[in-house]
Coordinates of C-alpha atoms and ligand atoms in Angstrom, one line a residue:
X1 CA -93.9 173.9 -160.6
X2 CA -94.1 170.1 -160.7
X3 CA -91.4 167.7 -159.6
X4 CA -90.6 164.1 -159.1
X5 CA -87.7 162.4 -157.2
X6 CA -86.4 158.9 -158.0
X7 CA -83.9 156.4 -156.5
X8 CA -81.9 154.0 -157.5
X9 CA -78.8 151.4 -156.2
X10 CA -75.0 151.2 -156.9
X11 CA -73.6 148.1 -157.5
X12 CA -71.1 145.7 -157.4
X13 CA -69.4 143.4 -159.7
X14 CA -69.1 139.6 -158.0
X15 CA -67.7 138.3 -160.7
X16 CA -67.0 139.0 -164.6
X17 CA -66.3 142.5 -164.9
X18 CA -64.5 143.6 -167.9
X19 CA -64.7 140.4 -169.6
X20 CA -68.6 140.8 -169.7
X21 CA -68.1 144.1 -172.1
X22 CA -66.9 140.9 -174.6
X23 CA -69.7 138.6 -174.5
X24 CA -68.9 136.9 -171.0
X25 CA -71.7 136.4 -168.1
X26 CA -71.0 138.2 -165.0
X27 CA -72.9 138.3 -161.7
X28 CA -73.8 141.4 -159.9
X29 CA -75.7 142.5 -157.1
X30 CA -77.4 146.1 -156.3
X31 CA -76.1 147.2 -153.0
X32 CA -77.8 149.3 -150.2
X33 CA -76.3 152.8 -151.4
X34 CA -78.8 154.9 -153.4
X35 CA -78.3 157.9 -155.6
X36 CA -81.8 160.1 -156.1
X37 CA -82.0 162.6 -158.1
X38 CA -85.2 165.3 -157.8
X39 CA -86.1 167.0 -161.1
X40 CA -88.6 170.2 -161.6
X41 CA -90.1 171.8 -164.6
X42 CA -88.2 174.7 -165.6
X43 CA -89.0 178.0 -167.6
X44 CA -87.5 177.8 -171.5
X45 CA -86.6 174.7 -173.2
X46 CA -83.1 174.3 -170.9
X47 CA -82.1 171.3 -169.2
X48 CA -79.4 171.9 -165.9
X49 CA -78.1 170.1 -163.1
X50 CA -77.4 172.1 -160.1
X51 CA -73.8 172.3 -159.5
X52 CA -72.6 170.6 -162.2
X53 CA -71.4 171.9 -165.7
X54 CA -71.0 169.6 -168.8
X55 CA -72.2 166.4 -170.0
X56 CA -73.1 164.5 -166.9
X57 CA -75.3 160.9 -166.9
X58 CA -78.0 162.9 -164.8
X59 CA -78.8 165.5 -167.8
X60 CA -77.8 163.2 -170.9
X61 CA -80.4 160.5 -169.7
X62 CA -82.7 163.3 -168.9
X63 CA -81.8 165.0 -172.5
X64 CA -82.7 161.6 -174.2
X65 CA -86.4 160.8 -172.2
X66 CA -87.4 164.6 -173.4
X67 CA -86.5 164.5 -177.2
X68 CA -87.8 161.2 -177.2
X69 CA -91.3 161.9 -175.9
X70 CA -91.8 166.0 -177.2
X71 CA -91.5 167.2 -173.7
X72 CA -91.1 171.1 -174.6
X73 CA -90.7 172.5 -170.9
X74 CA -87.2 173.2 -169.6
X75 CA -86.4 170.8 -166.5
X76 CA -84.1 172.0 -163.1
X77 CA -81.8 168.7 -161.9
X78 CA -80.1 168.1 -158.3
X79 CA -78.6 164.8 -157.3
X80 CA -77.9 163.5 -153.5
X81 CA -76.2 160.0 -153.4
X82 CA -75.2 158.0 -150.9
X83 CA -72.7 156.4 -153.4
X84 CA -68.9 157.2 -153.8
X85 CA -68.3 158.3 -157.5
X86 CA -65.9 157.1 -160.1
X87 CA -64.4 154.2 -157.6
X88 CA -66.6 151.2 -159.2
X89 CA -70.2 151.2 -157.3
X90 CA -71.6 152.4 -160.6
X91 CA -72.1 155.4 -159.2
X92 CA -73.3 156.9 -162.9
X93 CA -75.6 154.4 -164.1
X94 CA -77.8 155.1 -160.6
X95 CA -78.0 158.6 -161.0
X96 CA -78.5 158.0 -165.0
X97 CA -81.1 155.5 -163.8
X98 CA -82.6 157.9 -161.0
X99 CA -82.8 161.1 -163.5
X100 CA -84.6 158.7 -166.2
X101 CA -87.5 158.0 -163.8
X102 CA -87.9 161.2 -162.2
X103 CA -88.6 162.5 -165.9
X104 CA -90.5 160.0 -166.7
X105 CA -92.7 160.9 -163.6
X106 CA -92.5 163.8 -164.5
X107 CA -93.9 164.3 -167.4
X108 CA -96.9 162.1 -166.4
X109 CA -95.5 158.3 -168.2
X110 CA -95.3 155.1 -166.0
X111 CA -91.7 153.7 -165.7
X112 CA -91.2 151.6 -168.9
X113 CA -88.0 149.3 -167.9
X114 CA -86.8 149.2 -172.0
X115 CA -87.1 153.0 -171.8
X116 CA -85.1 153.6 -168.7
X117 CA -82.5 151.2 -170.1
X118 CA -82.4 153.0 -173.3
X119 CA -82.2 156.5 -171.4
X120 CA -79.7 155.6 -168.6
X121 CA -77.7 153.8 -171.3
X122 CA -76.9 157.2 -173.1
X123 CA -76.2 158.6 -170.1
X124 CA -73.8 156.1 -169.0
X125 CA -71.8 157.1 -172.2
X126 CA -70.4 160.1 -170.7
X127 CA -68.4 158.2 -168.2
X128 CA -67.8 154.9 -170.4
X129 CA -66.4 153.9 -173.7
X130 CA -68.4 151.5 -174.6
X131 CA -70.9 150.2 -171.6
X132 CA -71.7 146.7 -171.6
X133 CA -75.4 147.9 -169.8
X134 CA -74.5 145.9 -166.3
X135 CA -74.4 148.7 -164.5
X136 CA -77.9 150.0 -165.7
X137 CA -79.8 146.9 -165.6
X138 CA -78.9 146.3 -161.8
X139 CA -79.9 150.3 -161.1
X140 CA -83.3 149.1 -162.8
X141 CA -84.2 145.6 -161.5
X142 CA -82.1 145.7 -158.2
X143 CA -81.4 142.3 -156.8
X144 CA -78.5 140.4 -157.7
X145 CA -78.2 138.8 -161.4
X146 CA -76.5 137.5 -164.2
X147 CA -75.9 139.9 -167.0
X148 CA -74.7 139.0 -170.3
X149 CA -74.7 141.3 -173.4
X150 CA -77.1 138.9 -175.4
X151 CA -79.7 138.2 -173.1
X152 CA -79.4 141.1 -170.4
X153 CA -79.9 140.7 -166.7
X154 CA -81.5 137.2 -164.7
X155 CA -82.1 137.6 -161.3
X156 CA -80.8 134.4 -159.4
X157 CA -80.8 133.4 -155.6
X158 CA -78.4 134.5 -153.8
X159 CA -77.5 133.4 -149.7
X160 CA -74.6 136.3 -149.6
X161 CA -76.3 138.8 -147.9
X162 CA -73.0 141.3 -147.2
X163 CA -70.0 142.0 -147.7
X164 CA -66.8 144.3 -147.8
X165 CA -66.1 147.2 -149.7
X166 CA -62.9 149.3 -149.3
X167 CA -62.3 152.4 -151.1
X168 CA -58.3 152.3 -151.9
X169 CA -59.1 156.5 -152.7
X170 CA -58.0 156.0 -155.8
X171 CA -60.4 157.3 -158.2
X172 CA -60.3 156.3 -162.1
X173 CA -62.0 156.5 -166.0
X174 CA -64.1 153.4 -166.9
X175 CA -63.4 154.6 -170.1
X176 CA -59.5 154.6 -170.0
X177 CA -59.8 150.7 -168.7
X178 CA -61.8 149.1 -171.2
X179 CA -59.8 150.5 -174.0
X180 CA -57.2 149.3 -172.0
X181 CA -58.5 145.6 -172.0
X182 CA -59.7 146.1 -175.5
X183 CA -56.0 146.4 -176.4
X184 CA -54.8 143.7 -174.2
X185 CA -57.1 141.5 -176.1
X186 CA -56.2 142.8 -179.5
X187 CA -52.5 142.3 -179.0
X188 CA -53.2 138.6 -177.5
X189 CA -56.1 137.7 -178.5
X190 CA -55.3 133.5 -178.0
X191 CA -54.3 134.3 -174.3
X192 CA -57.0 136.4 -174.1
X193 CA -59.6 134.0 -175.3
X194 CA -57.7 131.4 -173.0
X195 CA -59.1 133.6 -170.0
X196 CA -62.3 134.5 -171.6
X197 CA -63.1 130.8 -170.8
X198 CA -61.9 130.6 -167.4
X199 CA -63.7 133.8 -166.4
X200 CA -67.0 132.1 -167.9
X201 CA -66.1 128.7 -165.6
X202 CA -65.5 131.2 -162.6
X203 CA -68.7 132.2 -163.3
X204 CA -70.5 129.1 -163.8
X205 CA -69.0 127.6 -160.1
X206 CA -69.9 130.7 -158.5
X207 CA -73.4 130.7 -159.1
X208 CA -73.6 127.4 -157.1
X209 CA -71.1 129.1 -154.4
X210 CA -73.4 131.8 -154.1
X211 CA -76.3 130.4 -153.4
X212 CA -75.8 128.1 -150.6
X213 CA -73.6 130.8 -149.5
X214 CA -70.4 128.9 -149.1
X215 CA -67.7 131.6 -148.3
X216 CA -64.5 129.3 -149.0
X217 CA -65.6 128.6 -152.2
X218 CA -66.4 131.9 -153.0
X219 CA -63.0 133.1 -151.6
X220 CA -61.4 130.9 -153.8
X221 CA -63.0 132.0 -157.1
X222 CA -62.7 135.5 -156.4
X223 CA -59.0 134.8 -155.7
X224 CA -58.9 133.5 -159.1
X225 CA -60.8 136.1 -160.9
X226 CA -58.2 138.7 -159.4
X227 CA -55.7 137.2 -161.2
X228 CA -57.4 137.1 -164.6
X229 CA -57.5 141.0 -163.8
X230 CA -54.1 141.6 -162.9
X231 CA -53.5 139.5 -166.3
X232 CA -55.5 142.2 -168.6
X233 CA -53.6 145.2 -166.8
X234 CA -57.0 146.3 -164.6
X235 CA -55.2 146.1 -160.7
X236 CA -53.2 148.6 -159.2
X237 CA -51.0 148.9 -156.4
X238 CA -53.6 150.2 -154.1
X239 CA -55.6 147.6 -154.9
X240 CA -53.4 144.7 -154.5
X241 CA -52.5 146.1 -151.0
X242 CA -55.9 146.4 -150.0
X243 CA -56.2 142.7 -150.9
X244 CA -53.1 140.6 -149.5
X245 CA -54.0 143.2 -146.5
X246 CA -57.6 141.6 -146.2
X247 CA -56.5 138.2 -146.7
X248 CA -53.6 138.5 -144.1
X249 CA -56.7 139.4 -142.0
X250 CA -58.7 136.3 -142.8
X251 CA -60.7 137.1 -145.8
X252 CA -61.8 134.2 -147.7
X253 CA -61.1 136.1 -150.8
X254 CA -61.0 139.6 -152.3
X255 CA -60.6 141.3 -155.8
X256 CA -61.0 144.8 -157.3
X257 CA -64.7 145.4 -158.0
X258 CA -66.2 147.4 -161.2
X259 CA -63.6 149.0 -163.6
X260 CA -60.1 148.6 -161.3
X261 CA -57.3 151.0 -162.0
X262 CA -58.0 152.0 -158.1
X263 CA -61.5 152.4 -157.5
X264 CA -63.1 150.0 -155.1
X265 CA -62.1 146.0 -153.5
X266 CA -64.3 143.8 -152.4
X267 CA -64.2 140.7 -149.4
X268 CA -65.8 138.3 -148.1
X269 CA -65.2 137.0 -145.1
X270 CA -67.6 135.4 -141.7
X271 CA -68.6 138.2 -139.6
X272 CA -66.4 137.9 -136.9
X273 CA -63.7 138.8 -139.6
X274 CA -65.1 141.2 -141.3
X275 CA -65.5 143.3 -138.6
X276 CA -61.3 142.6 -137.7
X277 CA -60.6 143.4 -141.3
X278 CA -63.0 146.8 -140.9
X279 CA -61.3 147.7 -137.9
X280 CA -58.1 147.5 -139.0
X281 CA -58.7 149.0 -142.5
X282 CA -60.4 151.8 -141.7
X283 CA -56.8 153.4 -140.3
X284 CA -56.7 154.3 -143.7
X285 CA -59.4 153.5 -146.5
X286 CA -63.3 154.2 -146.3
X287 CA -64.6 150.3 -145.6
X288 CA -68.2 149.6 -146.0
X289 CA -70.2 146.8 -145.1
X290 CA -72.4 147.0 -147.8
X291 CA -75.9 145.5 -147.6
X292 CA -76.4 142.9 -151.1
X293 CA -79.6 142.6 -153.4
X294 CA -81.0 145.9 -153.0
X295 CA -84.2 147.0 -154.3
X296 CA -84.6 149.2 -157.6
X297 CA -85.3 152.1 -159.0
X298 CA -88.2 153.8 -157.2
X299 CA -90.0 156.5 -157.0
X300 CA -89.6 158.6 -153.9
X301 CA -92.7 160.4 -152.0
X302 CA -92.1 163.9 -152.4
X303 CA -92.4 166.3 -149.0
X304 CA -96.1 166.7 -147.9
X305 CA -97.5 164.5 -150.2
X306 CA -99.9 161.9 -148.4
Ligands
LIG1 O1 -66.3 150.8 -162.7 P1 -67.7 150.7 -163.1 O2 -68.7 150.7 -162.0 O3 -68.0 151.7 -164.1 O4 -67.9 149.2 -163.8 C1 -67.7 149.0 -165.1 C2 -67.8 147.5 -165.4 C3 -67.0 147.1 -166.6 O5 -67.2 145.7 -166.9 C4 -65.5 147.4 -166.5 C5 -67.5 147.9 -167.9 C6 -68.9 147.5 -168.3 O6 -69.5 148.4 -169.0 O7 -69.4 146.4 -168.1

């Protein structure tokens, strides 16, 4: 039977998240977590993902590639990843992502980036409402970017090599927060567009901020884009523990990462703190120091191949 195995990074959101689903930049990077997921040809027309029953990003994404391309073999799916689900890593746009170019290897066509956008992006659908494509993009090109609905992902330079990631445990629907913000934004839409432009300024100074790296200034805007957050109803009460705890600790700034609700937090902080904040943290919460700018989707060697 033939089979391919691909790979791709989580991510996190620096900056922008939720207000990018409305038109807003927002900077990302991929982080050094990888989902794979190995697919095989399969007897019969069937495509299913060991373990798992119902829609799932691995099968739609793989679903999609097939009808698209008259594949008329069944295909067999299993997924290993590295990355904690449905806390904000975008956990289902890198297995999406992975299962896209495993079919695509599969059936023997080289890994078209629009096409693996296009398929990941209707696997992403199961777990969003109405994805803005972040997620996706940064699963594809890796790197660290800024993404905007109008003129996708642009890799910049980044100095930020790592940083914090705690798990508050809690985990949470993309989908139930963006409706949520949707709302927010219907109800008051002059505040809202109010922080629409801040979060686009935030964005704008960060870039700078990021490059050099200059932590304090970071810290700061970060800071600042927590509270837009907490404004649109996204935090929790996890997460604003898990932040006043980091900055008691001598963060230079911290904020929810990805969708909110629970999910993940992220800090930055010099090393010597970071590894205080970790220590202390970890009492309770998974903390990661997650590696920044990550590579790609790729495709894996399978066993005993040369
Ligand atoms: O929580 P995640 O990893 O699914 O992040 C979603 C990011 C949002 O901006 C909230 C939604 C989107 O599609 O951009």
């Amino acid at each position: 039977m033939r089979a391919a195995t691909a790979s791709a990074p989580g991510k996190i959101i620096l900056f922008g998240e939720h207000f990018v689903v409305h038109g807003n930049p927002a900077i990302a990077s991929a982080i050094n977590l990888r989902a794979s997921v190995e697919v095989v040809e399969a007897e019969g027309g069937v495509i299913s993902l060991e373990g798992f029953i119902g829609d799932n990003p691995a099968s739609s994404a793989a679903s999609y590639l097939v009808k698209k391309l008259g594949y008329n073999r069944g295909l067999r799916l299993r997924i290993s990843s590295q990355i904690p689900q449905s806390v904000g890593l975008g956990s289902s746009a890198a297995i999406a992502v992975a299962s896209a170019a495993a079919t695509l290897q599969l059936i023997g066509r080289k890994l078209d980036h629009r096409l693996l956008l296009e398929a990941a992006h209707e696997g992403e659908k199961v777990a969003h409402y109405t994805p803005s494509g972040i997620d996706t993009s940064i699963a594809v090109f890796g790197g660290a970017g800024v993404y905007t609905r109008s003129e996708g992902y642009k890799k910049i330079d980044m100095g930020l090599e790592e940083l914090l990631v705690i798990n508050t445990g809690r985990p949470r629907r993309t989908g139930d927060l963006v409706r949520k913000v949707r709302e927010f934004g219907e109800n008051n839409p002059g505040k809202f567009g109010e922080i629409l432009d801040e979060a686009a300024g935030i964005v704008d100074e960060a870039l700078r901020a990021l490059r050099e790296p200059d932590l304090e200034i970071i810290g700061r805007l970060m800071n600042r884009n927590q509270e837009l957050l907490r404004m649109v109803g996204v935090s929790s009460e996890e997460i604003e523990e898990v932040i006043g705890e980091c900055l008691r600790l001598g963060a230079c700034g911290a904020k929810l990462t990805g969708a909110g609700g629970g999910g993940c937090v992220i800090a930055v902080a010099d090393r010597d703190q970071m590894d205080k904040i970790s220590r202390k943290l970890c009492e309770r919460c998974q903390v990661m120091r997650v590696g920044l700018m990550a590579e790609g989707v790729r495709i894996e060697p399978r066993p005993g191949s040369p």
